Short mmCIF file of C-alpha atoms and ligand atoms in Angstrom, two decimals:
data_model
loop_
_atom_site.label_atom_id
_atom_site.label_comp_id
_atom_site.label_asym_id
_atom_site.label_seq_id
_atom_site.Cartn_x
_atom_site.Cartn_y
_atom_site.Cartn_z
CA MET O 1 -73.83 87.50 69.24
CA ILE O 2 -76.81 89.46 67.94
CA SER O 3 -76.62 93.19 68.53
CA THR O 4 -79.67 95.44 68.19
CA PHE O 5 -79.71 99.23 68.05
CA GLU O 6 -82.36 101.86 67.68
CA ALA O 7 -81.45 105.05 65.81
CA THR O 8 -83.52 108.01 64.75
CA PRO O 9 -83.55 110.28 61.71
CA ASN O 10 -82.08 113.74 61.80
CA ILE O 11 -83.40 116.81 60.08
CA ALA O 12 -80.84 119.14 58.58
CA LEU O 13 -81.22 122.87 59.23
CA ILE O 14 -78.31 123.44 56.85
CA LYS O 15 -78.40 120.82 54.14
CA TYR O 16 -75.91 118.47 52.55
CA TRP O 17 -76.60 118.27 48.82
CA GLY O 18 -73.58 117.29 46.74
CA LYS O 19 -70.46 115.19 47.07
CA ARG O 20 -66.84 115.98 46.31
CA ASP O 21 -65.94 112.25 46.40
CA SER O 22 -68.71 109.80 45.62
CA ARG O 23 -66.80 106.64 46.59
CA LEU O 24 -65.90 107.94 50.07
CA MET O 25 -69.16 109.90 50.36
CA LEU O 26 -67.39 113.17 51.13
CA PRO O 27 -69.61 116.26 51.02
CA GLN O 28 -69.07 119.54 49.19
CA ASN O 29 -70.08 121.44 52.34
CA GLY O 30 -70.58 121.07 56.08
CA SER O 31 -74.14 120.72 57.44
CA ILE O 32 -76.03 121.07 60.73
CA SER O 33 -78.96 118.99 61.98
CA ILE O 34 -81.05 118.03 64.95
CA THR O 35 -81.42 114.36 65.81
CA LEU O 36 -85.07 113.46 66.38
CA ASP O 37 -86.44 111.53 69.34
CA ASN O 38 -87.77 108.02 68.89
CA SER O 39 -91.28 109.01 67.79
CA VAL O 40 -89.73 108.03 64.44
CA ARG O 41 -87.13 105.30 64.59
CA THR O 42 -85.30 102.43 62.93
CA VAL O 43 -84.46 99.25 64.82
CA THR O 44 -81.66 97.13 63.34
CA SER O 45 -80.28 93.77 64.45
CA VAL O 46 -77.00 92.34 63.17
CA LEU O 47 -75.49 88.88 63.56
CA PHE O 48 -72.08 87.72 62.31
CA SER O 49 -71.77 83.95 62.31
CA GLY O 50 -69.54 81.27 60.81
CA ARG O 51 -72.69 79.16 60.41
CA LEU O 52 -74.33 81.54 57.91
CA LYS O 53 -73.92 80.50 54.26
CA ALA O 54 -74.37 83.95 52.69
CA ASP O 55 -74.86 87.60 53.61
CA ALA O 56 -78.58 88.37 53.93
CA ALA O 57 -80.71 91.36 54.96
CA TRP O 58 -84.39 92.07 55.50
CA ILE O 59 -85.73 95.64 55.44
CA ASN O 60 -89.25 96.03 56.81
CA GLY O 61 -89.69 92.26 56.40
CA LYS O 62 -88.66 92.19 52.73
CA LYS O 63 -85.46 90.45 51.66
CA ALA O 64 -82.92 92.90 50.22
CA GLU O 65 -81.40 91.80 46.91
CA GLY O 66 -78.89 93.11 44.37
CA LYS O 67 -77.94 96.77 44.70
CA GLU O 68 -79.93 97.28 47.90
CA LEU O 69 -78.02 94.47 49.61
CA GLN O 70 -74.67 95.67 48.21
CA ARG O 71 -75.29 99.13 49.68
CA LEU O 72 -75.95 97.68 53.14
CA LEU O 73 -72.76 95.66 52.90
CA VAL O 74 -70.52 98.72 52.41
CA PRO O 75 -70.33 99.64 56.15
CA VAL O 76 -70.57 95.95 57.10
CA ASP O 77 -67.48 95.11 55.00
CA LEU O 78 -65.58 97.94 56.69
CA VAL O 79 -66.56 96.51 60.08
CA ARG O 80 -65.38 93.03 59.02
CA GLU O 81 -62.08 94.53 57.86
CA LYS O 82 -61.56 96.49 61.11
CA ALA O 83 -62.49 93.49 63.28
CA GLY O 84 -60.49 91.00 61.16
CA ILE O 85 -63.47 88.65 60.72
CA LYS O 86 -64.74 86.82 57.63
CA ASP O 87 -68.10 85.61 59.01
CA ARG O 88 -71.22 86.13 56.91
CA VAL O 89 -73.79 88.61 58.19
CA ALA O 90 -77.55 88.64 58.80
CA ILE O 91 -79.28 92.02 59.10
CA ALA O 92 -82.90 92.81 59.92
CA SER O 93 -84.13 96.39 60.03
CA GLU O 94 -87.52 98.00 60.55
CA ASN O 95 -88.79 101.59 60.41
CA ASN O 96 -91.96 102.82 62.09
CA PHE O 97 -92.42 105.54 59.43
CA PRO O 98 -92.55 105.67 55.59
CA THR O 99 -89.29 104.68 53.92
CA ALA O 100 -87.59 106.95 51.33
CA ALA O 101 -90.17 109.75 51.47
CA GLY O 102 -88.18 112.61 52.96
CA ILE O 103 -88.08 111.48 56.59
CA ALA O 104 -84.47 110.40 56.21
CA SER O 105 -85.00 106.67 56.69
CA SER O 106 -81.54 106.09 55.24
CA ALA O 107 -80.05 108.27 58.00
CA SER O 108 -81.58 106.34 60.89
CA GLY O 109 -81.09 103.05 59.03
CA PHE O 110 -77.36 103.42 58.40
CA ALA O 111 -76.70 104.93 61.84
CA ALA O 112 -78.41 101.91 63.45
CA LEU O 113 -76.53 99.56 61.12
CA ALA O 114 -73.12 101.14 61.88
CA CYS O 115 -73.75 100.86 65.64
CA ALA O 116 -75.19 97.32 65.56
CA ALA O 117 -72.61 95.91 63.12
CA SER O 118 -69.61 97.30 64.99
CA ASP O 119 -71.02 96.13 68.33
CA ALA O 120 -71.87 92.66 66.96
CA ALA O 121 -68.27 92.38 65.70
CA GLY O 122 -66.94 93.28 69.17
CA LEU O 123 -65.50 96.65 68.12
CA LYS O 124 -65.49 99.55 70.55
CA LEU O 125 -65.63 102.58 68.27
CA GLY O 126 -65.78 106.26 69.19
CA ALA O 127 -68.41 108.65 67.78
CA ALA O 128 -66.20 109.89 64.94
CA GLU O 129 -65.42 106.35 63.71
CA LEU O 130 -69.09 105.32 63.93
CA SER O 131 -70.01 108.50 62.08
CA VAL O 132 -67.58 107.67 59.24
CA LEU O 133 -69.01 104.12 58.99
CA ALA O 134 -72.59 105.43 58.80
CA ARG O 135 -71.51 108.04 56.23
CA MET O 136 -70.31 105.27 53.92
CA GLY O 137 -73.92 104.02 53.70
CA SER O 138 -75.64 107.38 53.39
CA GLY O 139 -74.01 110.78 53.89
CA SER O 140 -76.66 112.25 56.16
CA ALA O 141 -76.54 109.12 58.37
CA CYS O 142 -73.21 110.29 59.80
CA ARG O 143 -75.15 112.93 61.80
CA SER O 144 -77.58 110.39 63.33
CA VAL O 145 -74.88 108.61 65.37
CA LEU O 146 -75.04 111.55 67.80
CA GLY O 147 -77.98 113.07 69.66
CA GLY O 148 -78.95 116.71 70.05
CA PHE O 149 -77.63 119.44 67.75
CA VAL O 150 -75.03 118.05 65.38
CA GLU O 151 -72.58 119.41 62.83
CA TRP O 152 -71.11 117.29 60.05
CA LYS O 153 -67.66 118.75 59.48
CA LYS O 154 -66.86 118.63 55.80
CA GLY O 155 -63.29 117.55 56.53
CA GLU O 156 -60.12 118.17 54.58
CA ARG O 157 -58.38 114.79 54.42
CA GLY O 158 -58.38 112.74 51.23
CA ASP O 159 -59.25 109.53 53.12
CA GLY O 160 -62.34 111.10 54.74
CA ALA O 161 -61.36 110.24 58.34
CA ASP O 162 -62.13 113.81 59.45
CA SER O 163 -65.45 114.08 57.59
CA ALA O 164 -67.55 113.17 60.61
CA ALA O 165 -70.24 114.47 62.93
CA GLU O 166 -69.60 116.44 66.12
CA GLN O 167 -72.15 117.45 68.73
CA ILE O 168 -72.79 121.20 69.05
CA ALA O 169 -75.09 120.74 72.07
CA PRO O 170 -76.94 117.81 73.67
CA ALA O 171 -80.70 117.27 73.36
CA SER O 172 -81.23 118.72 76.85
CA HIS O 173 -79.80 122.09 75.69
CA TRP O 174 -83.03 123.36 74.14
CA GLY O 175 -86.56 122.01 73.62
CA LEU O 176 -87.20 122.38 69.91
CA CYS O 177 -89.90 120.42 68.11
CA ASP O 178 -90.09 119.02 64.59
CA LEU O 179 -93.72 118.50 63.63
CA ILE O 180 -93.46 116.37 60.48
CA ALA O 181 -96.40 116.88 58.14
CA VAL O 182 -96.55 113.92 55.75
CA CYS O 183 -97.56 115.52 52.46
CA GLU O 184 -97.17 112.27 50.50
CA SER O 185 -95.88 108.93 51.76
CA ARG O 186 -94.96 107.37 48.38
CA GLU O 187 -91.33 106.57 47.65
CA LYS O 188 -89.55 109.45 45.92
CA LYS O 189 -88.93 109.36 42.16
CA VAL O 190 -85.34 110.67 42.14
CA SER O 191 -82.97 109.25 44.76
CA SER O 192 -80.92 111.83 46.64
CA ARG O 193 -77.74 110.12 45.45
CA ALA O 194 -78.62 110.56 41.75
CA GLY O 195 -80.26 113.95 42.28
CA MET O 196 -77.34 115.61 44.06
CA GLU O 197 -74.85 114.33 41.51
CA GLN O 198 -76.87 115.92 38.72
CA THR O 199 -77.20 119.21 40.66
CA VAL O 200 -73.43 119.49 41.20
CA LYS O 201 -72.88 118.84 37.48
CA THR O 202 -75.52 121.12 35.99
CA SER O 203 -76.78 123.83 38.37
CA GLY O 204 -75.34 127.31 37.87
CA LEU O 205 -76.84 128.39 41.21
CA TYR O 206 -74.86 125.76 43.07
CA ALA O 207 -71.65 127.87 43.18
CA LYS O 208 -73.56 130.71 44.86
CA ARG O 209 -74.93 128.27 47.46
CA MET O 210 -71.41 126.98 48.19
CA ALA O 211 -70.11 130.55 48.57
CA ASP O 212 -72.87 131.42 51.07
CA LEU O 213 -72.56 128.32 53.26
CA PRO O 214 -69.49 128.88 55.48
CA ALA O 215 -70.93 132.12 56.95
CA ARG O 216 -74.42 130.57 57.25
CA ILE O 217 -73.01 127.57 59.14
CA ALA O 218 -71.09 129.77 61.59
CA LYS O 219 -74.18 131.92 62.20
CA LEU O 220 -76.44 128.92 62.82
CA ARG O 221 -73.97 127.25 65.20
CA GLN O 222 -73.88 130.44 67.28
CA ALA O 223 -77.68 130.90 67.17
CA ILE O 224 -78.15 127.34 68.47
CA LEU O 225 -75.72 127.94 71.33
CA ILE O 226 -77.61 131.06 72.45
CA LYS O 227 -81.07 129.52 71.70
CA ASP O 228 -81.99 132.30 69.30
CA SER O 229 -85.09 130.79 67.69
CA GLN O 230 -85.63 133.68 65.24
CA THR O 231 -82.21 133.21 63.66
CA VAL O 232 -82.40 129.41 63.74
CA PHE O 233 -85.79 129.33 61.98
CA SER O 234 -84.90 132.00 59.43
CA ILE O 235 -81.65 130.21 58.50
CA ALA O 236 -83.45 126.83 58.29
CA MET O 237 -86.06 128.24 55.89
CA GLU O 238 -83.46 130.11 53.85
CA ASP O 239 -81.20 127.09 53.51
CA SER O 240 -84.01 124.70 52.62
CA MET O 241 -85.21 127.04 49.86
CA SER O 242 -81.63 127.54 48.67
CA MET O 243 -81.17 123.75 48.31
CA HIS O 244 -84.53 123.35 46.54
CA ALA O 245 -83.62 126.25 44.24
CA THR O 246 -80.47 124.41 43.10
CA MET O 247 -82.65 121.31 42.55
CA LEU O 248 -85.03 123.31 40.34
CA ASP O 249 -81.99 124.74 38.53
CA THR O 250 -80.71 121.19 37.79
CA LYS O 251 -80.97 120.01 34.19
CA PRO O 252 -83.44 118.29 33.94
CA PRO O 253 -85.06 119.94 36.99
CA ILE O 254 -85.70 117.98 40.17
CA MET O 255 -88.91 118.83 42.02
CA TYR O 256 -89.52 117.24 45.40
CA LEU O 257 -92.13 119.66 46.77
CA ASN O 258 -95.80 119.22 45.87
CA ASP O 259 -98.94 121.37 46.24
CA VAL O 260 -99.48 120.26 49.84
CA SER O 261 -95.86 121.19 50.70
CA ARG O 262 -96.47 124.65 49.24
CA GLU O 263 -99.68 125.03 51.26
CA ALA O 264 -97.66 124.22 54.38
CA ILE O 265 -95.18 126.99 53.50
CA TYR O 266 -98.01 129.50 53.01
CA ALA O 267 -99.60 128.43 56.30
CA VAL O 268 -96.33 128.99 58.19
CA ASN O 269 -95.86 132.42 56.59
CA GLU O 270 -99.42 133.37 57.54
CA LEU O 271 -98.93 132.18 61.13
CA ASN O 272 -95.69 134.14 61.48
CA GLU O 273 -97.21 137.28 60.00
CA GLY O 274 -100.13 137.07 62.43
CA GLU O 275 -97.81 136.54 65.39
CA GLY O 276 -95.37 139.28 64.36
CA ARG O 277 -92.45 136.88 64.98
CA LEU O 278 -91.16 133.56 63.68
CA ALA O 279 -93.25 131.19 65.80
CA CYS O 280 -92.49 128.46 63.29
CA GLY O 281 -89.91 127.60 60.62
CA TYR O 282 -89.97 124.93 57.92
CA THR O 283 -87.48 122.75 56.15
CA PHE O 284 -87.83 120.10 53.43
CA ASP O 285 -85.42 117.28 52.57
CA ALA O 286 -85.42 115.37 49.29
CA GLY O 287 -89.15 114.81 49.52
CA PRO O 288 -92.45 116.68 49.90
CA ASN O 289 -92.90 116.30 53.66
CA ALA O 290 -92.80 119.50 55.69
CA HIS O 291 -90.69 119.60 58.84
CA LEU O 292 -92.25 122.35 60.92
CA LEU O 293 -89.87 123.68 63.56
CA CYS O 294 -90.96 125.46 66.70
CA GLU O 295 -90.18 125.85 70.38
CA GLU O 296 -92.05 123.57 72.80
CA LYS O 297 -94.15 126.50 74.06
CA ASP O 298 -95.55 127.06 70.54
CA ILE O 299 -96.38 123.49 69.55
CA GLY O 300 -100.11 123.88 70.34
CA LEU O 301 -100.33 127.06 68.29
CA VAL O 302 -98.51 125.52 65.32
CA LYS O 303 -100.55 122.28 65.39
CA LYS O 304 -103.81 124.19 65.48
CA HIS O 305 -102.80 126.41 62.60
CA VAL O 306 -101.48 123.71 60.25
CA SER O 307 -104.17 121.13 61.01
CA ARG O 308 -106.39 123.05 58.57
CA ILE O 309 -104.18 122.34 55.57
CA GLU O 310 -105.92 119.93 53.22
CA GLY O 311 -104.01 116.90 51.99
CA ILE O 312 -101.71 116.24 54.94
CA GLU O 313 -101.84 112.48 55.49
CA LYS O 314 -100.40 112.34 58.99
CA PHE O 315 -98.35 114.25 61.54
CA TYR O 316 -95.39 112.96 63.55
CA ASP O 317 -94.73 115.08 66.60
CA CYS O 318 -91.00 114.78 67.35
CA GLY O 319 -88.72 116.33 69.91
CA ILE O 320 -84.94 116.18 69.97
CA GLY O 321 -83.39 112.81 70.80
CA ASP O 322 -80.24 111.51 72.46
CA GLY O 323 -79.03 109.43 69.50
CA PRO O 324 -78.62 105.66 69.03
CA LYS O 325 -79.44 103.30 71.85
CA LYS O 326 -78.59 99.64 72.35
CA LEU O 327 -81.69 97.49 72.84
CA LYS O 328 -82.09 94.36 74.94
CA GLU O 329 -81.93 90.83 73.52
CA GLY O 330 -85.70 90.37 73.60
CA GLU O 331 -86.19 93.47 71.42
CA GLY O 332 -84.11 92.09 68.52
CA LEU O 333 -85.36 91.25 65.03
CA LEU O 334 -83.25 88.12 64.30
CA THR O 335 -83.24 84.53 65.51
CA GLU O 336 -79.96 82.84 66.56
CA ASP O 337 -79.77 81.18 63.12
CA GLY O 338 -79.93 84.57 61.35
CA LYS O 339 -83.56 84.59 60.20
CA PRO O 340 -86.04 87.43 60.81
CA SER O 341 -87.96 86.74 64.02
O1 PMV T 401 -79.76 110.83 52.72
P1 PMV T 401 -78.60 111.20 51.86
O2 PMV T 401 -77.36 111.04 52.61
O3 PMV T 401 -78.57 110.51 50.56
O4 PMV T 401 -78.73 112.76 51.53
C1 PMV T 401 -79.89 113.48 51.66
C2 PMV T 401 -79.58 114.90 51.97
C3 PMV T 401 -80.76 115.72 52.47
O5 PMV T 401 -81.58 114.94 53.32
C4 PMV T 401 -81.62 116.23 51.34
C5 PMV T 401 -80.20 116.91 53.25
C6 PMV T 401 -79.50 116.55 54.53
O6 PMV T 401 -78.48 117.18 54.82
O7 PMV T 401 -79.97 115.66 55.27
#
């Protein structure tokens, strides 16, 4: 049976940057994100079949080979083990936004893959188990298996079973917007996997960040629950800059922001100064694209203000989404014989 799921990226307001176990993908710290609606999305179809000769995957129409394929097979192998099946797999996945440029395509991709693969294998998994499967592909993906406001609990267990996402509040709790300003849509030079490993090894600032995080996480969780936009935006900006500071402090330094990203930061500061409140916040992942956060009532104001920034290639106007969704047969990306359709 072919199973097809849609999943969406999430944007972290408190970031994950650093692992304590790279094989099990266990993070150094907890993190908090919002799952985006399907203005940006990945659709993934999975088929397990005894008739397939080899495992195969197509990402945005291109056949995945070598390391790329091996990475996709990590959660798939876990699904095969759980379901007790040995069938080969066919995977087809497509994004409607630029891949690997700071819009967390790996998060939506691995969340969709975890859901589609477990469903195609006939498994009925709960959110925590799906979250762990997605985490094994890409850490931040574990948060995209849930909608709304999501916390990835760092976990304590050695086997990682408790390092999974939990929902703080559903999407309907609060209408926040993430206006994504694409400041450059090229693929990034340093992968987050390699970059975070180097930061943990070489940044002196990293220990300070780790010491600050437990209190920051507790404060953000509470601010979300009471819909305190001023605290949410100020923590998001503070945490993004704290993560990028440890990147800059990495030897050799890692620099994901570019001149257009910096212009976006200045524009937000100017807007907030003029308004006398935080009408907008910003956060940046491992890429130059600005995620501009605001309440629904302020989206017009924010759009008008940032549309003047030169060099922004495109905007994606996202709200908060409900998480992965199973699609109908006709919306799949594979044929019955496991080829891209
Ligand atoms: O996408 P990953 O799991 O390799 O990690 C990326 C982490 C950031 O996007 C930079 C921050 C986060 O928490 O999403």
